[in-house]
Amino acid sequence: EVQLVESGGGLVQPGRSLRLSCEASGFTFDDYAMHWVRQAPGKGLEWVSGISWNTRIIVYANSVKGRFTISRDNGKNSLYLQMNSLRVEDTALYYCGKDRSPNLEAVGAWGHGILVTVSS
Amino acid sequence: EIVLTQSPATLSLSPGERATLSCRASQSVSNYLVWYQQKPGQAPRLLIYDAFIRATGIPDRFRGSGSGTDFTLTISSLEPEDFAVYYCQQRSHWPLTFGQGTRVEIK
């Protein structure tokens, strides 16, 4: 059974940094692309970033480009999101997602999400 | 980036009725269109990818169609568990983008 467990969220002041982690199990991690998708309270889904199985393809949403960095450690079955220069509008539930393929296509499995609150 | 516009925002139907949800892209995405379902308090679930291919375990009452800029998700006969929010997503052009969602509610 695929399991994705996010950690690292919490309350942070605007302008500060936070690093999210996602520990994966139940599948061959380095065969699949991975994603971060967020959902602000009461709002819709927003795709944040994705990374291919071999890290050759890394893409960011325009809203986070230059501030967020996605990475993966295939040896640790883990996905990360380094979030710098956080803004109030980054407040959201952040989901870790496993693609259905090695490249950036569709999120076939989702974690439960981790809440990030940016507030002074 | 590609903008996906979903309509209607809310669909009020009764169990057993047919639901027709629309997703329109600001430019052609070929058939690289995905549909998800999200229930309150839950993570989304993949329903359809590449416009019409059902994901594993998805009942055949869910049907995706369309290509280019206009796509449709049809639920042939609504079951009680189908009342939820549905999102489309394109993978044709980076960055990936989602539509704003359509809520299917019980009439």
mmCIF file of N, CA, C and O in Angstrom, chain B:
data_model
loop_
_atom_site.group_PDB
_atom_site.id
_atom_site.type_symbol
_atom_site.label_atom_id
_atom_site.label_comp_id
_atom_site.label_asym_id
_atom_site.label_seq_id
_atom_site.Cartn_x
_atom_site.Cartn_y
_atom_site.Cartn_z
ATOM 1 N N GLU B 1 1.102 30.678 -18.550
ATOM 2 C CA GLU B 1 0.648 29.361 -18.116
ATOM 3 C C GLU B 1 -0.786 29.131 -18.597
ATOM 4 O O GLU B 1 -1.518 30.077 -18.905
ATOM 5 N N ILE B 2 -1.147 27.866 -18.678
ATOM 6 C CA ILE B 2 -2.477 27.534 -19.179
ATOM 7 C C ILE B 2 -3.506 27.691 -18.070
ATOM 8 O O ILE B 2 -3.328 27.188 -16.956
ATOM 9 N N VAL B 3 -4.590 28.380 -18.388
ATOM 10 C CA VAL B 3 -5.693 28.569 -17.439
ATOM 11 C C VAL B 3 -6.808 27.582 -17.787
ATOM 12 O O VAL B 3 -7.224 27.483 -18.948
ATOM 13 N N LEU B 4 -7.259 26.864 -16.768
ATOM 14 C CA LEU B 4 -8.380 25.938 -16.922
ATOM 15 C C LEU B 4 -9.606 26.534 -16.232
ATOM 16 O O LEU B 4 -9.547 26.903 -15.062
ATOM 17 N N THR B 5 -10.698 26.618 -16.978
ATOM 18 C CA THR B 5 -11.937 27.176 -16.442
ATOM 19 C C THR B 5 -12.992 26.087 -16.361
ATOM 20 O O THR B 5 -13.352 25.500 -17.397
ATOM 21 N N GLN B 6 -13.458 25.819 -15.153
ATOM 22 C CA GLN B 6 -14.447 24.768 -14.958
ATOM 23 C C GLN B 6 -15.841 25.389 -14.799
ATOM 24 O O GLN B 6 -16.016 26.452 -14.210
ATOM 25 N N SER B 7 -16.822 24.684 -15.348
ATOM 26 C CA SER B 7 -18.205 25.126 -15.206
ATOM 27 C C SER B 7 -19.133 23.924 -15.112
ATOM 28 O O SER B 7 -18.816 22.845 -15.647
ATOM 29 N N PRO B 8 -20.264 24.105 -14.397
ATOM 30 C CA PRO B 8 -20.561 25.266 -13.558
ATOM 31 C C PRO B 8 -19.743 25.222 -12.266
ATOM 32 O O PRO B 8 -19.051 24.233 -12.003
ATOM 33 N N ALA B 9 -19.816 26.264 -11.474
ATOM 34 C CA ALA B 9 -19.130 26.259 -10.185
ATOM 35 C C ALA B 9 -19.777 25.243 -9.252
ATOM 36 O O ALA B 9 -19.090 24.559 -8.496
ATOM 37 N N THR B 10 -21.092 25.172 -9.296
ATOM 38 C CA THR B 10 -21.851 24.244 -8.467
ATOM 39 C C THR B 10 -22.922 23.576 -9.309
ATOM 40 O O THR B 10 -23.558 24.226 -10.148
ATOM 41 N N LEU B 11 -23.087 22.289 -9.082
ATOM 42 C CA LEU B 11 -24.102 21.507 -9.780
ATOM 43 C C LEU B 11 -24.980 20.851 -8.707
ATOM 44 O O LEU B 11 -24.455 20.106 -7.866
ATOM 45 N N SER B 12 -26.265 21.158 -8.712
ATOM 46 C CA SER B 12 -27.188 20.597 -7.719
ATOM 47 C C SER B 12 -28.035 19.521 -8.382
ATOM 48 O O SER B 12 -28.855 19.823 -9.253
ATOM 49 N N LEU B 13 -27.817 18.281 -7.966
ATOM 50 C CA LEU B 13 -28.489 17.145 -8.592
ATOM 51 C C LEU B 13 -28.934 16.151 -7.529
ATOM 52 O O LEU B 13 -28.473 16.191 -6.379
ATOM 53 N N SER B 14 -29.796 15.239 -7.946
ATOM 54 C CA SER B 14 -30.266 14.182 -7.048
ATOM 55 C C SER B 14 -29.551 12.877 -7.370
ATOM 56 O O SER B 14 -29.096 12.683 -8.517
ATOM 57 N N PRO B 15 -29.445 11.982 -6.385
ATOM 58 C CA PRO B 15 -28.882 10.656 -6.680
ATOM 59 C C PRO B 15 -29.633 10.001 -7.838
ATOM 60 O O PRO B 15 -30.858 10.119 -7.954
ATOM 61 N N GLY B 16 -28.868 9.350 -8.712
ATOM 62 C CA GLY B 16 -29.444 8.709 -9.881
ATOM 63 C C GLY B 16 -29.426 9.575 -11.124
ATOM 64 O O GLY B 16 -29.564 9.061 -12.242
ATOM 65 N N GLU B 17 -29.259 10.870 -10.940
ATOM 66 C CA GLU B 17 -29.198 11.771 -12.091
ATOM 67 C C GLU B 17 -27.818 11.747 -12.738
ATOM 68 O O GLU B 17 -26.833 11.302 -12.145
ATOM 69 N N ARG B 18 -27.762 12.288 -13.930
ATOM 70 C CA ARG B 18 -26.523 12.370 -14.699
ATOM 71 C C ARG B 18 -25.871 13.718 -14.432
ATOM 72 O O ARG B 18 -26.540 14.753 -14.442
ATOM 73 N N ALA B 19 -24.558 13.702 -14.206
ATOM 74 C CA ALA B 19 -23.801 14.929 -13.992
ATOM 75 C C ALA B 19 -22.868 15.164 -15.162
ATOM 76 O O ALA B 19 -22.175 14.252 -15.601
ATOM 77 N N THR B 20 -22.851 16.399 -15.641
ATOM 78 C CA THR B 20 -21.965 16.777 -16.747
ATOM 79 C C THR B 20 -21.147 17.983 -16.324
ATOM 80 O O THR B 20 -21.689 19.064 -16.094
ATOM 81 N N LEU B 21 -19.838 17.792 -16.191
ATOM 82 C CA LEU B 21 -18.920 18.829 -15.739
ATOM 83 C C LEU B 21 -18.013 19.216 -16.898
ATOM 84 O O LEU B 21 -17.531 18.346 -17.635
ATOM 85 N N SER B 22 -17.740 20.520 -17.010
ATOM 86 C CA SER B 22 -16.951 21.021 -18.122
ATOM 87 C C SER B 22 -15.626 21.605 -17.642
ATOM 88 O O SER B 22 -15.542 22.190 -16.557
ATOM 89 N N CYS B 23 -14.610 21.466 -18.462
ATOM 90 C CA CYS B 23 -13.288 22.058 -18.220
ATOM 91 C C CYS B 23 -12.798 22.596 -19.551
ATOM 92 O O CYS B 23 -12.694 21.848 -20.535
ATOM 93 N N ARG B 24 -12.518 23.887 -19.576
ATOM 94 C CA ARG B 24 -12.044 24.521 -20.815
ATOM 95 C C ARG B 24 -10.655 25.093 -20.595
ATOM 96 O O ARG B 24 -10.409 25.805 -19.613
ATOM 97 N N ALA B 25 -9.747 24.816 -21.527
ATOM 98 C CA ALA B 25 -8.366 25.279 -21.439
ATOM 99 C C ALA B 25 -8.163 26.534 -22.280
ATOM 100 O O ALA B 25 -8.786 26.701 -23.328
ATOM 101 N N SER B 26 -7.255 27.409 -21.814
ATOM 102 C CA SER B 26 -6.984 28.669 -22.513
ATOM 103 C C SER B 26 -6.233 28.464 -23.821
ATOM 104 O O SER B 26 -6.193 29.365 -24.660
ATOM 105 N N GLN B 27 -5.630 27.290 -23.992
ATOM 106 C CA GLN B 27 -5.048 26.875 -25.266
ATOM 107 C C GLN B 27 -5.044 25.355 -25.288
ATOM 108 O O GLN B 27 -5.266 24.720 -24.257
ATOM 109 N N SER B 28 -4.787 24.802 -26.457
ATOM 110 C CA SER B 28 -4.884 23.357 -26.594
ATOM 111 C C SER B 28 -3.944 22.614 -25.634
ATOM 112 O O SER B 28 -2.770 22.970 -25.500
ATOM 113 N N VAL B 29 -4.488 21.594 -24.996
ATOM 114 C CA VAL B 29 -3.674 20.711 -24.151
ATOM 115 C C VAL B 29 -3.689 19.290 -24.725
ATOM 116 O O VAL B 29 -3.389 18.326 -24.020
ATOM 117 N N SER B 30 -4.054 19.178 -26.008
ATOM 118 C CA SER B 30 -4.161 17.873 -26.650
ATOM 119 C C SER B 30 -5.137 17.006 -25.834
ATOM 120 O O SER B 30 -6.252 17.445 -25.560
ATOM 121 N N ASN B 31 -4.722 15.819 -25.441
ATOM 122 C CA ASN B 31 -5.587 15.017 -24.575
ATOM 123 C C ASN B 31 -4.993 14.874 -23.182
ATOM 124 O O ASN B 31 -5.346 13.963 -22.427
ATOM 125 N N TYR B 32 -4.079 15.812 -22.818
ATOM 126 C CA TYR B 32 -3.362 15.703 -21.546
ATOM 127 C C TYR B 32 -4.133 16.366 -20.418
ATOM 128 O O TYR B 32 -3.663 17.320 -19.788
ATOM 129 N N LEU B 33 -5.299 15.830 -20.149
ATOM 130 C CA LEU B 33 -6.203 16.407 -19.178
ATOM 131 C C LEU B 33 -6.564 15.352 -18.134
ATOM 132 O O LEU B 33 -6.823 14.187 -18.478
ATOM 133 N N VAL B 34 -6.551 15.762 -16.876
ATOM 134 C CA VAL B 34 -6.728 14.854 -15.742
ATOM 135 C C VAL B 34 -7.920 15.333 -14.903
ATOM 136 O O VAL B 34 -8.162 16.543 -14.801
ATOM 137 N N TRP B 35 -8.629 14.412 -14.307
ATOM 138 C CA TRP B 35 -9.738 14.736 -13.399
ATOM 139 C C TRP B 35 -9.495 14.103 -12.037
ATOM 140 O O TRP B 35 -9.055 12.950 -11.934
ATOM 141 N N TYR B 36 -9.807 14.880 -10.980
ATOM 142 C CA TYR B 36 -9.714 14.411 -9.602
ATOM 143 C C TYR B 36 -11.039 14.657 -8.896
ATOM 144 O O TYR B 36 -11.792 15.572 -9.244
ATOM 145 N N GLN B 37 -11.249 13.865 -7.863
ATOM 146 C CA GLN B 37 -12.394 14.033 -6.972
ATOM 147 C C GLN B 37 -11.865 14.333 -5.577
ATOM 148 O O GLN B 37 -10.903 13.692 -5.135
ATOM 149 N N GLN B 38 -12.480 15.291 -4.886
ATOM 150 C CA GLN B 38 -12.093 15.559 -3.495
ATOM 151 C C GLN B 38 -13.343 15.662 -2.619
ATOM 152 O O GLN B 38 -14.232 16.472 -2.891
ATOM 153 N N LYS B 39 -13.363 14.851 -1.584
ATOM 154 C CA LYS B 39 -14.444 14.906 -0.595
ATOM 155 C C LYS B 39 -13.989 15.723 0.602
ATOM 156 O O LYS B 39 -12.783 15.837 0.842
ATOM 157 N N PRO B 40 -14.928 16.290 1.361
ATOM 158 C CA PRO B 40 -14.553 17.145 2.496
ATOM 159 C C PRO B 40 -13.622 16.421 3.470
ATOM 160 O O PRO B 40 -13.867 15.272 3.850
ATOM 161 N N GLY B 41 -12.542 17.121 3.845
ATOM 162 C CA GLY B 41 -11.609 16.586 4.820
ATOM 163 C C GLY B 41 -10.697 15.491 4.298
ATOM 164 O O GLY B 41 -9.962 14.877 5.074
ATOM 165 N N GLN B 42 -10.756 15.238 2.989
ATOM 166 C CA GLN B 42 -9.918 14.192 2.409
ATOM 167 C C GLN B 42 -8.995 14.754 1.350
ATOM 168 O O GLN B 42 -9.244 15.821 0.780
ATOM 169 N N ALA B 43 -7.931 14.007 1.074
ATOM 170 C CA ALA B 43 -7.067 14.337 -0.047
ATOM 171 C C ALA B 43 -7.796 14.022 -1.355
ATOM 172 O O ALA B 43 -8.721 13.202 -1.383
ATOM 173 N N PRO B 44 -7.401 14.663 -2.429
ATOM 174 C CA PRO B 44 -8.002 14.340 -3.728
ATOM 175 C C PRO B 44 -7.709 12.901 -4.138
ATOM 176 O O PRO B 44 -6.807 12.261 -3.603
ATOM 177 N N ARG B 45 -8.501 12.435 -5.099
ATOM 178 C CA ARG B 45 -8.319 11.094 -5.656
ATOM 179 C C ARG B 45 -8.301 11.211 -7.168
ATOM 180 O O ARG B 45 -9.152 11.899 -7.764
ATOM 181 N N LEU B 46 -7.346 10.525 -7.797
ATOM 182 C CA LEU B 46 -7.256 10.523 -9.250
ATOM 183 C C LEU B 46 -8.410 9.708 -9.832
ATOM 184 O O LEU B 46 -8.618 8.559 -9.454
ATOM 185 N N LEU B 47 -9.136 10.324 -10.773
ATOM 186 C CA LEU B 47 -10.237 9.628 -11.446
ATOM 187 C C LEU B 47 -9.872 9.223 -12.865
ATOM 188 O O LEU B 47 -10.023 8.076 -13.261
ATOM 189 N N ILE B 48 -9.454 10.209 -13.646
ATOM 190 C CA ILE B 48 -9.281 10.059 -15.100
ATOM 191 C C ILE B 48 -7.966 10.722 -15.481
ATOM 192 O O ILE B 48 -7.648 11.808 -14.984
ATOM 193 N N TYR B 49 -7.194 10.109 -16.363
ATOM 194 C CA TYR B 49 -6.024 10.771 -16.917
ATOM 195 C C TYR B 49 -6.031 10.624 -18.432
ATOM 196 O O TYR B 49 -6.741 9.776 -18.985
ATOM 197 N N ASP B 50 -5.261 11.486 -19.072
ATOM 198 C CA ASP B 50 -5.214 11.533 -20.539
ATOM 199 C C ASP B 50 -6.628 11.583 -21.132
ATOM 200 O O ASP B 50 -6.947 10.878 -22.094
ATOM 201 N N ALA B 51 -7.434 12.408 -20.515
ATOM 202 C CA ALA B 51 -8.776 12.790 -20.969
ATOM 203 C C ALA B 51 -9.860 11.736 -20.760
ATOM 204 O O ALA B 51 -11.002 12.091 -20.448
ATOM 205 N N PHE B 52 -9.518 10.447 -20.914
ATOM 206 C CA PHE B 52 -10.597 9.464 -20.885
ATOM 207 C C PHE B 52 -10.238 8.143 -20.219
ATOM 208 O O PHE B 52 -11.083 7.250 -20.114
ATOM 209 N N ILE B 53 -8.989 7.997 -19.746
ATOM 210 C CA ILE B 53 -8.564 6.716 -19.166
ATOM 211 C C ILE B 53 -8.864 6.720 -17.669
ATOM 212 O O ILE B 53 -8.343 7.555 -16.926
ATOM 213 N N ARG B 54 -9.693 5.790 -17.252
ATOM 214 C CA ARG B 54 -10.018 5.705 -15.828
ATOM 215 C C ARG B 54 -8.844 5.144 -15.037
ATOM 216 O O ARG B 54 -8.197 4.172 -15.457
ATOM 217 N N ALA B 55 -8.580 5.749 -13.881
ATOM 218 C CA ALA B 55 -7.542 5.244 -12.985
ATOM 219 C C ALA B 55 -8.012 3.927 -12.357
ATOM 220 O O ALA B 55 -9.194 3.592 -12.393
ATOM 221 N N THR B 56 -7.062 3.214 -11.790
ATOM 222 C CA THR B 56 -7.365 1.915 -11.195
ATOM 223 C C THR B 56 -8.462 2.041 -10.139
ATOM 224 O O THR B 56 -8.401 2.898 -9.259
ATOM 225 N N GLY B 57 -9.473 1.185 -10.251
ATOM 226 C CA GLY B 57 -10.521 1.132 -9.241
ATOM 227 C C GLY B 57 -11.643 2.135 -9.414
ATOM 228 O O GLY B 57 -12.577 2.161 -8.607
ATOM 229 N N ILE B 58 -11.577 2.953 -10.454
ATOM 230 C CA ILE B 58 -12.627 3.958 -10.675
ATOM 231 C C ILE B 58 -13.798 3.322 -11.422
ATOM 232 O O ILE B 58 -13.601 2.725 -12.488
ATOM 233 N N PRO B 59 -15.008 3.453 -10.900
ATOM 234 C CA PRO B 59 -16.173 2.814 -11.536
ATOM 235 C C PRO B 59 -16.443 3.369 -12.923
ATOM 236 O O PRO B 59 -16.141 4.532 -13.212
ATOM 237 N N ASP B 60 -17.083 2.548 -13.757
ATOM 238 C CA ASP B 60 -17.273 2.967 -15.139
ATOM 239 C C ASP B 60 -18.411 3.971 -15.312
ATOM 240 O O ASP B 60 -18.684 4.406 -16.433
ATOM 241 N N ARG B 61 -19.055 4.373 -14.221
ATOM 242 C CA ARG B 61 -20.026 5.467 -14.353
ATOM 243 C C ARG B 61 -19.325 6.821 -14.554
ATOM 244 O O ARG B 61 -19.962 7.795 -14.944
ATOM 245 N N PHE B 62 -18.016 6.852 -14.290
ATOM 246 C CA PHE B 62 -17.215 8.050 -14.545
ATOM 247 C C PHE B 62 -16.638 7.943 -15.959
ATOM 248 O O PHE B 62 -15.929 6.988 -16.279
ATOM 249 N N ARG B 63 -16.923 8.953 -16.765
ATOM 250 C CA ARG B 63 -16.430 8.932 -18.142
ATOM 251 C C ARG B 63 -15.865 10.292 -18.510
ATOM 252 O O ARG B 63 -16.532 11.319 -18.337
ATOM 253 N N GLY B 64 -14.642 10.295 -19.017
ATOM 254 C CA GLY B 64 -14.019 11.524 -19.477
ATOM 255 C C GLY B 64 -14.006 11.573 -20.992
ATOM 256 O O GLY B 64 -13.875 10.541 -21.651
ATOM 257 N N SER B 65 -14.141 12.777 -21.523
ATOM 258 C CA SER B 65 -14.117 12.940 -22.975
ATOM 259 C C SER B 65 -13.564 14.319 -23.316
ATOM 260 O O SER B 65 -13.422 15.182 -22.443
ATOM 261 N N GLY B 66 -13.263 14.502 -24.616
ATOM 262 C CA GLY B 66 -12.790 15.784 -25.096
ATOM 263 C C GLY B 66 -11.342 15.750 -25.538
ATOM 264 O O GLY B 66 -10.616 14.790 -25.274
ATOM 265 N N SER B 67 -10.941 16.821 -26.198
ATOM 266 C CA SER B 67 -9.552 17.003 -26.619
ATOM 267 C C SER B 67 -9.367 18.456 -27.019
ATOM 268 O O SER B 67 -10.364 19.171 -27.251
ATOM 269 N N GLY B 68 -8.119 18.875 -27.093
ATOM 270 C CA GLY B 68 -7.866 20.262 -27.463
ATOM 271 C C GLY B 68 -8.110 21.204 -26.303
ATOM 272 O O GLY B 68 -7.306 21.261 -25.366
ATOM 273 N N THR B 69 -9.202 21.935 -26.346
ATOM 274 C CA THR B 69 -9.497 22.900 -25.292
ATOM 275 C C THR B 69 -10.759 22.587 -24.490
ATOM 276 O O THR B 69 -10.993 23.220 -23.461
ATOM 277 N N ASP B 70 -11.573 21.664 -24.944
ATOM 278 C CA ASP B 70 -12.859 21.411 -24.284
ATOM 279 C C ASP B 70 -12.986 19.964 -23.825
ATOM 280 O O ASP B 70 -12.858 19.036 -24.639
ATOM 281 N N PHE B 71 -13.242 19.810 -22.534
ATOM 282 C CA PHE B 71 -13.282 18.489 -21.917
ATOM 283 C C PHE B 71 -14.522 18.367 -21.040
ATOM 284 O O PHE B 71 -15.027 19.359 -20.502
ATOM 285 N N THR B 72 -14.961 17.128 -20.883
ATOM 286 C CA THR B 72 -16.154 16.860 -20.085
ATOM 287 C C THR B 72 -15.924 15.645 -19.202
ATOM 288 O O THR B 72 -15.341 14.650 -19.644
ATOM 289 N N LEU B 73 -16.363 15.762 -17.959
ATOM 290 C CA LEU B 73 -16.455 14.608 -17.068
ATOM 291 C C LEU B 73 -17.938 14.325 -16.876
ATOM 292 O O LEU B 73 -18.693 15.206 -16.442
ATOM 293 N N THR B 74 -18.335 13.114 -17.205
ATOM 294 C CA THR B 74 -19.728 12.714 -17.062
ATOM 295 C C THR B 74 -19.833 11.613 -16.013
ATOM 296 O O THR B 74 -19.062 10.639 -16.055
ATOM 297 N N ILE B 75 -20.753 11.803 -15.082
ATOM 298 C CA ILE B 75 -21.074 10.746 -14.124
ATOM 299 C C ILE B 75 -22.469 10.277 -14.503
ATOM 300 O O ILE B 75 -23.440 11.035 -14.387
ATOM 301 N N SER B 76 -22.576 9.053 -14.965
ATOM 302 C CA SER B 76 -23.802 8.620 -15.633
ATOM 303 C C SER B 76 -25.006 8.557 -14.696
ATOM 304 O O SER B 76 -26.119 8.931 -15.084
ATOM 305 N N SER B 77 -24.790 8.118 -13.480
ATOM 306 C CA SER B 77 -25.876 8.020 -12.507
ATOM 307 C C SER B 77 -25.270 8.240 -11.123
ATOM 308 O O SER B 77 -24.521 7.379 -10.636
ATOM 309 N N LEU B 78 -25.556 9.373 -10.532
ATOM 310 C CA LEU B 78 -24.889 9.760 -9.289
ATOM 311 C C LEU B 78 -25.221 8.826 -8.133
ATOM 312 O O LEU B 78 -26.383 8.555 -7.831
ATOM 313 N N GLU B 79 -24.160 8.341 -7.500
ATOM 314 C CA GLU B 79 -24.280 7.590 -6.257
ATOM 315 C C GLU B 79 -24.068 8.567 -5.089
ATOM 316 O O GLU B 79 -23.451 9.614 -5.254
ATOM 317 N N PRO B 80 -24.561 8.234 -3.898
ATOM 318 C CA PRO B 80 -24.401 9.143 -2.751
ATOM 319 C C PRO B 80 -22.944 9.539 -2.501
ATOM 320 O O PRO B 80 -22.676 10.681 -2.098
ATOM 321 N N GLU B 81 -22.017 8.625 -2.761
ATOM 322 C CA GLU B 81 -20.597 8.905 -2.512
ATOM 323 C C GLU B 81 -19.956 9.791 -3.582
ATOM 324 O O GLU B 81 -18.787 10.166 -3.463
ATOM 325 N N ASP B 82 -20.692 10.140 -4.628
ATOM 326 C CA ASP B 82 -20.130 10.954 -5.712
ATOM 327 C C ASP B 82 -20.271 12.443 -5.458
ATOM 328 O O ASP B 82 -19.715 13.254 -6.204
ATOM 329 N N PHE B 83 -21.017 12.820 -4.413
ATOM 330 C CA PHE B 83 -21.190 14.243 -4.137
ATOM 331 C C PHE B 83 -19.891 14.756 -3.507
ATOM 332 O O PHE B 83 -19.492 14.345 -2.416
ATOM 333 N N ALA B 84 -19.241 15.655 -4.221
ATOM 334 C CA ALA B 84 -17.854 16.043 -3.909
ATOM 335 C C ALA B 84 -17.480 17.215 -4.816
ATOM 336 O O ALA B 84 -18.308 17.713 -5.584
ATOM 337 N N VAL B 85 -16.219 17.640 -4.706
ATOM 338 C CA VAL B 85 -15.682 18.650 -5.612
ATOM 339 C C VAL B 85 -14.780 17.959 -6.628
ATOM 340 O O VAL B 85 -14.001 17.064 -6.266
ATOM 341 N N TYR B 86 -14.886 18.378 -7.877
ATOM 342 C CA TYR B 86 -14.118 17.785 -8.967
ATOM 343 C C TYR B 86 -13.216 18.845 -9.591
ATOM 344 O O TYR B 86 -13.652 19.969 -9.859
ATOM 345 N N TYR B 87 -11.951 18.463 -9.792
ATOM 346 C CA TYR B 87 -10.971 19.369 -10.372
ATOM 347 C C TYR B 87 -10.405 18.759 -11.648
ATOM 348 O O TYR B 87 -10.150 17.550 -11.711
ATOM 349 N N CYS B 88 -10.161 19.621 -12.627
ATOM 350 C CA CYS B 88 -9.387 19.189 -13.786
ATOM 351 C C CYS B 88 -7.973 19.746 -13.656
ATOM 352 O O CYS B 88 -7.737 20.723 -12.914
ATOM 353 N N GLN B 89 -7.043 19.123 -14.353
ATOM 354 C CA GLN B 89 -5.628 19.517 -14.316
ATOM 355 C C GLN B 89 -5.025 19.199 -15.672
ATOM 356 O O GLN B 89 -5.314 18.149 -16.246
ATOM 357 N N GLN B 90 -4.171 20.080 -16.177
ATOM 358 C CA GLN B 90 -3.515 19.808 -17.466
ATOM 359 C C GLN B 90 -2.045 19.509 -17.254
ATOM 360 O O GLN B 90 -1.398 20.056 -16.341
ATOM 361 N N ARG B 91 -1.525 18.628 -18.101
ATOM 362 C CA ARG B 91 -0.098 18.292 -18.032
ATOM 363 C C ARG B 91 0.599 18.553 -19.368
ATOM 364 O O ARG B 91 1.704 18.114 -19.592
ATOM 365 N N SER B 92 -0.076 19.297 -20.223
ATOM 366 C CA SER B 92 0.473 19.537 -21.557
ATOM 367 C C SER B 92 1.606 20.545 -21.533
ATOM 368 O O SER B 92 2.577 20.404 -22.284
ATOM 369 N N HIS B 93 1.464 21.580 -20.727
ATOM 370 C CA HIS B 93 2.457 22.652 -20.666
ATOM 371 C C HIS B 93 2.834 22.896 -19.211
ATOM 372 O O HIS B 93 1.975 22.921 -18.333
ATOM 373 N N TRP B 94 4.141 23.119 -19.002
ATOM 374 C CA TRP B 94 4.589 23.458 -17.648
ATOM 375 C C TRP B 94 4.423 24.949 -17.391
ATOM 376 O O TRP B 94 4.662 25.752 -18.290
ATOM 377 N N PRO B 95 4.019 25.334 -16.168
ATOM 378 C CA PRO B 95 3.714 24.468 -15.017
ATOM 379 C C PRO B 95 2.361 23.762 -15.158
ATOM 380 O O PRO B 95 1.483 24.237 -15.880
ATOM 381 N N LEU B 96 2.234 22.640 -14.490
ATOM 382 C CA LEU B 96 0.934 22.005 -14.417
ATOM 383 C C LEU B 96 -0.028 22.999 -13.755
ATOM 384 O O LEU B 96 0.372 23.795 -12.900
ATOM 385 N N THR B 97 -1.282 22.954 -14.145
ATOM 386 C CA THR B 97 -2.279 23.840 -13.550
ATOM 387 C C THR B 97 -3.586 23.092 -13.320
ATOM 388 O O THR B 97 -3.910 22.147 -14.047
ATOM 389 N N PHE B 98 -4.321 23.557 -12.307
ATOM 390 C CA PHE B 98 -5.629 23.021 -11.975
ATOM 391 C C PHE B 98 -6.717 24.024 -12.345
ATOM 392 O O PHE B 98 -6.484 25.246 -12.355
ATOM 393 N N GLY B 99 -7.915 23.503 -12.600
ATOM 394 C CA GLY B 99 -9.085 24.349 -12.655
ATOM 395 C C GLY B 99 -9.532 24.697 -11.238
ATOM 396 O O GLY B 99 -8.995 24.174 -10.264
ATOM 397 N N GLN B 100 -10.529 25.571 -11.140
ATOM 398 C CA GLN B 100 -10.955 26.059 -9.828
ATOM 399 C C GLN B 100 -11.932 25.120 -9.138
ATOM 400 O O GLN B 100 -12.264 25.322 -7.960
ATOM 401 N N GLY B 101 -12.396 24.107 -9.839
ATOM 402 C CA GLY B 101 -13.254 23.096 -9.241
ATOM 403 C C GLY B 101 -14.737 23.284 -9.519
ATOM 404 O O GLY B 101 -15.218 24.407 -9.728
ATOM 405 N N THR B 102 -15.449 22.168 -9.552
ATOM 406 C CA THR B 102 -16.913 22.148 -9.627
ATOM 407 C C THR B 102 -17.432 21.331 -8.456
ATOM 408 O O THR B 102 -17.001 20.179 -8.269
ATOM 409 N N ARG B 103 -18.317 21.925 -7.686
ATOM 410 C CA ARG B 103 -18.925 21.220 -6.553
ATOM 411 C C ARG B 103 -20.211 20.547 -7.024
ATOM 412 O O ARG B 103 -21.088 21.218 -7.586
ATOM 413 N N VAL B 104 -20.301 19.252 -6.801
ATOM 414 C CA VAL B 104 -21.539 18.515 -7.087
ATOM 415 C C VAL B 104 -22.229 18.278 -5.752
ATOM 416 O O VAL B 104 -21.707 17.555 -4.897
ATOM 417 N N GLU B 105 -23.373 18.927 -5.573
ATOM 418 C CA GLU B 105 -24.073 18.852 -4.301
ATOM 419 C C GLU B 105 -25.436 18.197 -4.459
ATOM 420 O O GLU B 105 -26.011 18.165 -5.569
ATOM 421 N N ILE B 106 -25.933 17.705 -3.340
ATOM 422 C CA ILE B 106 -27.235 17.030 -3.352
ATOM 423 C C ILE B 106 -28.348 18.070 -3.402
ATOM 424 O O ILE B 106 -28.379 19.017 -2.608
ATOM 425 N N LYS B 107 -29.247 17.866 -4.369
ATOM 426 C CA LYS B 107 -30.371 18.785 -4.525
ATOM 427 C C LYS B 107 -31.446 18.504 -3.483
ATOM 428 O O LYS B 107 -31.786 17.317 -3.269
#
